Amino acid sequence: MPFARFETVPEAEILGQAILAVTQSINYEMYRHLFEAGLKAYGFDTTIDPEKWYPLQMLLNIYKSFYDKPNASSNLVAVGMKVIEASPFPPEVDSVQKAVETLNYIYTVYVRNYEPGTEYEIKVISPDEIQIVDHTHFPHDLIYGYMFAIAKRFAPKGKHIIVTREYLNPENPDADGAIYYFKTK
């Protein structure tokens, strides 16, 4: 079911621990003013409590504020990478396949009260190729950062993983999700 990036139901919430990754990205100082303005617009101070739930729409609006600014794509990719770097994967997750298979679980840990169907569809095409269809409301570049960080963190020794993206709606990418492919070389 198509949906728009950056828009969710009012009751959807995200755990503060996930928001903290925004402040820990290597590019944080480039967009700090946007992040803090977004928090203040929702009546929050600039200190994030990792155990508190925040409106998901607030974070989506903050991400949306990045879009027309310099380095928007690299900033969102950097945040996405930090989210994965900071995510504690169980010890048994030791491969790209196992990591992507946990994406929906991780989503339910950090996001609650979201609409059904706004998750990931994962399909193992072959031992060297995995397809992930992203139906979340998060920006494509953020999700690309997730996927790139998974490939980097869980690539088999001596192998290289190429991550590519194909928009479900190429005419208007933000009107729907995207398909990400992991190909091991």
mmCIF file of C-alpha atoms in Angstrom:
data_model
loop_
_atom_site.group_PDB
_atom_site.id
_atom_site.type_symbol
_atom_site.label_atom_id
_atom_site.label_comp_id
_atom_site.label_asym_id
_atom_site.label_seq_id
_atom_site.Cartn_x
_atom_site.Cartn_y
_atom_site.Cartn_z
ATOM 1 C CA MET A 1 0.000 0.000 0.000
ATOM 2 C CA PRO A 2 1.608 3.325 -1.018
ATOM 3 C CA PHE A 3 2.226 5.955 1.609
ATOM 4 C CA ALA A 4 4.236 9.114 1.834
ATOM 5 C CA ARG A 5 7.659 9.470 3.345
ATOM 6 C CA PHE A 6 7.749 11.685 6.420
ATOM 7 C CA GLU A 7 4.084 11.144 7.356
ATOM 8 C CA THR A 8 2.741 8.813 10.018
ATOM 9 C CA VAL A 9 -0.244 8.447 12.324
ATOM 10 C CA PRO A 10 -0.341 10.875 15.284
ATOM 11 C CA GLU A 11 -0.018 8.111 17.896
ATOM 12 C CA ALA A 12 3.220 6.651 16.447
ATOM 13 C CA GLU A 13 6.182 7.072 18.800
ATOM 14 C CA ILE A 14 9.921 6.453 18.725
ATOM 15 C CA LEU A 15 12.158 5.617 21.669
ATOM 16 C CA GLY A 16 14.657 8.290 22.685
ATOM 17 C CA GLN A 17 17.526 5.822 22.366
ATOM 18 C CA ALA A 18 16.910 5.730 18.585
ATOM 19 C CA ILE A 19 16.812 9.530 18.407
ATOM 20 C CA LEU A 20 20.188 9.752 20.160
ATOM 21 C CA ALA A 21 21.823 8.270 17.057
ATOM 22 C CA VAL A 22 20.980 11.551 15.316
ATOM 23 C CA THR A 23 23.179 13.395 17.816
ATOM 24 C CA GLN A 24 26.013 10.859 17.555
ATOM 25 C CA SER A 25 26.447 10.999 13.790
ATOM 26 C CA ILE A 26 29.780 12.275 12.491
ATOM 27 C CA ASN A 27 27.894 15.062 10.675
ATOM 28 C CA TYR A 28 25.861 16.234 13.691
ATOM 29 C CA GLU A 29 27.308 19.747 13.883
ATOM 30 C CA MET A 30 26.212 20.363 10.277
ATOM 31 C CA TYR A 31 22.527 19.944 11.169
ATOM 32 C CA ARG A 32 22.449 20.457 14.939
ATOM 33 C CA HIS A 33 20.468 23.705 14.570
ATOM 34 C CA LEU A 34 17.761 21.872 12.570
ATOM 35 C CA PHE A 35 17.587 19.049 15.094
ATOM 36 C CA GLU A 36 17.291 21.380 18.085
ATOM 37 C CA ALA A 37 14.709 23.584 16.327
ATOM 38 C CA GLY A 38 12.636 20.465 15.593
ATOM 39 C CA LEU A 39 12.689 19.406 19.246
ATOM 40 C CA LYS A 40 11.727 22.883 20.417
ATOM 41 C CA ALA A 41 8.845 23.038 17.903
ATOM 42 C CA TYR A 42 7.336 20.064 19.760
ATOM 43 C CA GLY A 43 7.998 21.598 23.179
ATOM 44 C CA PHE A 44 11.018 19.457 24.085
ATOM 45 C CA ASP A 45 14.367 20.699 25.309
ATOM 46 C CA THR A 46 17.497 19.556 23.511
ATOM 47 C CA THR A 47 18.350 16.756 25.940
ATOM 48 C CA ILE A 48 16.992 13.403 24.767
ATOM 49 C CA ASP A 49 16.007 10.845 27.403
ATOM 50 C CA PRO A 50 16.886 7.403 25.957
ATOM 51 C CA GLU A 51 14.042 5.745 27.907
ATOM 52 C CA LYS A 52 11.317 8.215 26.890
ATOM 53 C CA TRP A 53 8.936 7.872 23.934
ATOM 54 C CA TYR A 54 8.720 10.826 21.527
ATOM 55 C CA PRO A 55 6.320 11.549 18.659
ATOM 56 C CA LEU A 56 7.613 9.811 15.546
ATOM 57 C CA GLN A 57 6.186 12.658 13.460
ATOM 58 C CA MET A 58 8.571 15.035 15.261
ATOM 59 C CA LEU A 59 11.599 13.042 14.105
ATOM 60 C CA LEU A 60 10.203 12.703 10.579
ATOM 61 C CA ASN A 61 9.715 16.482 10.455
ATOM 62 C CA ILE A 62 13.310 16.982 11.597
ATOM 63 C CA TYR A 63 14.535 14.681 8.830
ATOM 64 C CA LYS A 64 12.339 16.503 6.327
ATOM 65 C CA SER A 65 13.937 19.812 7.379
ATOM 66 C CA PHE A 66 17.286 18.426 6.154
ATOM 67 C CA TYR A 67 16.074 17.986 2.584
ATOM 68 C CA ASP A 68 16.683 21.384 1.052
ATOM 69 C CA LYS A 69 19.930 21.977 2.946
ATOM 70 C CA PRO A 70 23.513 21.343 1.828
ATOM 71 C CA ASN A 71 24.754 17.789 2.368
ATOM 72 C CA ALA A 72 21.229 16.483 3.074
ATOM 73 C CA SER A 73 21.886 13.081 1.548
ATOM 74 C CA SER A 74 25.233 12.511 3.270
ATOM 75 C CA ASN A 75 23.826 13.727 6.605
ATOM 76 C CA LEU A 76 20.922 11.274 6.447
ATOM 77 C CA VAL A 77 23.166 8.399 5.341
ATOM 78 C CA ALA A 78 25.533 9.194 8.250
ATOM 79 C CA VAL A 79 22.631 9.134 10.729
ATOM 80 C CA GLY A 80 21.390 5.825 9.307
ATOM 81 C CA MET A 81 24.841 4.315 9.629
ATOM 82 C CA LYS A 82 25.073 5.485 13.240
ATOM 83 C CA VAL A 83 21.708 3.888 14.065
ATOM 84 C CA ILE A 84 23.016 0.492 12.912
ATOM 85 C CA GLU A 85 26.420 0.971 14.553
ATOM 86 C CA ALA A 86 24.676 1.759 17.859
ATOM 87 C CA SER A 87 22.126 -1.071 17.594
ATOM 88 C CA PRO A 88 22.924 -4.041 19.793
ATOM 89 C CA PHE A 89 22.528 -7.134 17.620
ATOM 90 C CA PRO A 90 22.314 -10.488 19.415
ATOM 91 C CA PRO A 91 25.534 -12.571 19.246
ATOM 92 C CA GLU A 92 23.896 -15.086 16.894
ATOM 93 C CA VAL A 93 23.500 -12.329 14.281
ATOM 94 C CA ASP A 94 26.738 -12.881 12.410
ATOM 95 C CA SER A 95 25.813 -12.391 8.757
ATOM 96 C CA VAL A 96 24.103 -9.886 6.485
ATOM 97 C CA GLN A 97 21.155 -12.238 6.054
ATOM 98 C CA LYS A 98 20.641 -12.621 9.804
ATOM 99 C CA ALA A 99 21.057 -8.861 10.307
ATOM 100 C CA VAL A 100 18.447 -7.889 7.723
ATOM 101 C CA GLU A 101 16.112 -10.544 9.094
ATOM 102 C CA THR A 102 16.173 -8.646 12.416
ATOM 103 C CA LEU A 103 15.176 -5.283 10.868
ATOM 104 C CA ASN A 104 11.475 -5.672 11.636
ATOM 105 C CA TYR A 105 12.249 -6.729 15.197
ATOM 106 C CA ILE A 106 14.522 -3.694 15.681
ATOM 107 C CA TYR A 107 11.788 -1.500 14.208
ATOM 108 C CA THR A 108 9.285 -2.786 16.799
ATOM 109 C CA VAL A 109 11.761 -2.174 19.638
ATOM 110 C CA TYR A 110 12.249 1.484 18.721
ATOM 111 C CA VAL A 111 8.884 2.420 17.163
ATOM 112 C CA ARG A 112 5.409 1.769 18.553
ATOM 113 C CA ASN A 113 1.814 2.520 17.527
ATOM 114 C CA TYR A 114 2.775 2.621 13.842
ATOM 115 C CA GLU A 115 0.486 1.579 10.999
ATOM 116 C CA PRO A 116 0.517 -2.084 9.989
ATOM 117 C CA GLY A 117 2.372 -2.618 6.730
ATOM 118 C CA THR A 118 4.963 0.110 7.343
ATOM 119 C CA GLU A 119 7.815 -2.305 7.887
ATOM 120 C CA TYR A 120 10.285 -4.263 5.744
ATOM 121 C CA GLU A 121 9.719 -7.202 3.383
ATOM 122 C CA ILE A 122 12.807 -9.384 3.214
ATOM 123 C CA LYS A 123 13.476 -11.942 0.499
ATOM 124 C CA VAL A 124 16.595 -14.069 0.172
ATOM 125 C CA ILE A 125 17.023 -14.486 -3.576
ATOM 126 C CA SER A 126 20.206 -16.580 -3.382
ATOM 127 C CA PRO A 127 23.080 -17.079 -0.921
ATOM 128 C CA ASP A 128 24.710 -13.994 -2.471
ATOM 129 C CA GLU A 129 21.664 -11.765 -2.981
ATOM 130 C CA ILE A 130 19.045 -10.358 -0.611
ATOM 131 C CA GLN A 131 16.188 -8.011 -1.417
ATOM 132 C CA ILE A 132 14.592 -5.695 1.170
ATOM 133 C CA VAL A 133 11.470 -3.697 0.385
ATOM 134 C CA ASP A 134 11.241 -0.687 2.691
ATOM 135 C CA HIS A 135 7.710 0.415 3.571
ATOM 136 C CA THR A 136 8.685 2.632 6.517
ATOM 137 C CA HIS A 137 8.113 6.384 6.647
ATOM 138 C CA PHE A 138 11.797 7.187 7.069
ATOM 139 C CA PRO A 139 13.773 9.042 4.367
ATOM 140 C CA HIS A 140 15.384 6.898 1.686
ATOM 141 C CA ASP A 141 18.886 8.175 2.430
ATOM 142 C CA LEU A 142 18.513 7.261 6.113
ATOM 143 C CA ILE A 143 17.470 3.729 5.140
ATOM 144 C CA TYR A 144 20.365 3.541 2.675
ATOM 145 C CA GLY A 145 22.629 4.367 5.631
ATOM 146 C CA TYR A 146 21.095 1.442 7.552
ATOM 147 C CA MET A 147 21.677 -0.921 4.648
ATOM 148 C CA PHE A 148 25.222 0.270 3.957
ATOM 149 C CA ALA A 149 26.148 -0.083 7.649
ATOM 150 C CA ILE A 150 24.698 -3.607 7.775
ATOM 151 C CA ALA A 151 26.738 -4.551 4.701
ATOM 152 C CA LYS A 152 29.869 -3.041 6.227
ATOM 153 C CA ARG A 153 29.357 -4.575 9.682
ATOM 154 C CA PHE A 154 28.336 -8.086 8.600
ATOM 155 C CA ALA A 155 30.162 -8.680 5.291
ATOM 156 C CA PRO A 156 31.878 -12.071 5.175
ATOM 157 C CA LYS A 157 35.665 -11.912 5.465
ATOM 158 C CA GLY A 158 37.268 -11.328 2.104
ATOM 159 C CA LYS A 159 33.953 -10.416 0.452
ATOM 160 C CA HIS A 160 32.508 -7.119 -0.680
ATOM 161 C CA ILE A 161 28.789 -6.346 -0.572
ATOM 162 C CA ILE A 162 27.242 -3.923 -3.021
ATOM 163 C CA VAL A 163 24.064 -2.172 -1.856
ATOM 164 C CA THR A 164 21.787 -0.719 -4.518
ATOM 165 C CA ARG A 165 18.423 0.999 -4.316
ATOM 166 C CA GLU A 166 15.433 1.120 -6.650
ATOM 167 C CA TYR A 167 12.468 3.391 -5.874
ATOM 168 C CA LEU A 168 8.994 1.843 -5.952
ATOM 169 C CA ASN A 169 7.746 5.095 -7.490
ATOM 170 C CA PRO A 170 10.601 6.503 -9.623
ATOM 171 C CA GLU A 171 8.463 9.474 -10.714
ATOM 172 C CA ASN A 172 7.981 10.559 -7.087
ATOM 173 C CA PRO A 173 10.341 8.634 -4.769
ATOM 174 C CA ASP A 174 8.934 10.123 -1.561
ATOM 175 C CA ALA A 175 5.443 8.866 -2.405
ATOM 176 C CA ASP A 176 6.405 5.268 -1.639
ATOM 177 C CA GLY A 177 9.169 2.973 -0.457
ATOM 178 C CA ALA A 178 12.214 1.501 -2.123
ATOM 179 C CA ILE A 179 13.839 -1.845 -2.806
ATOM 180 C CA TYR A 180 17.377 -2.400 -1.532
ATOM 181 C CA TYR A 181 19.552 -5.163 -2.919
ATOM 182 C CA PHE A 182 22.564 -6.714 -1.216
ATOM 183 C CA LYS A 183 24.874 -8.500 -3.662
ATOM 184 C CA THR A 184 27.948 -10.285 -2.347
ATOM 185 C CA LYS A 185 31.015 -10.206 -4.602
#
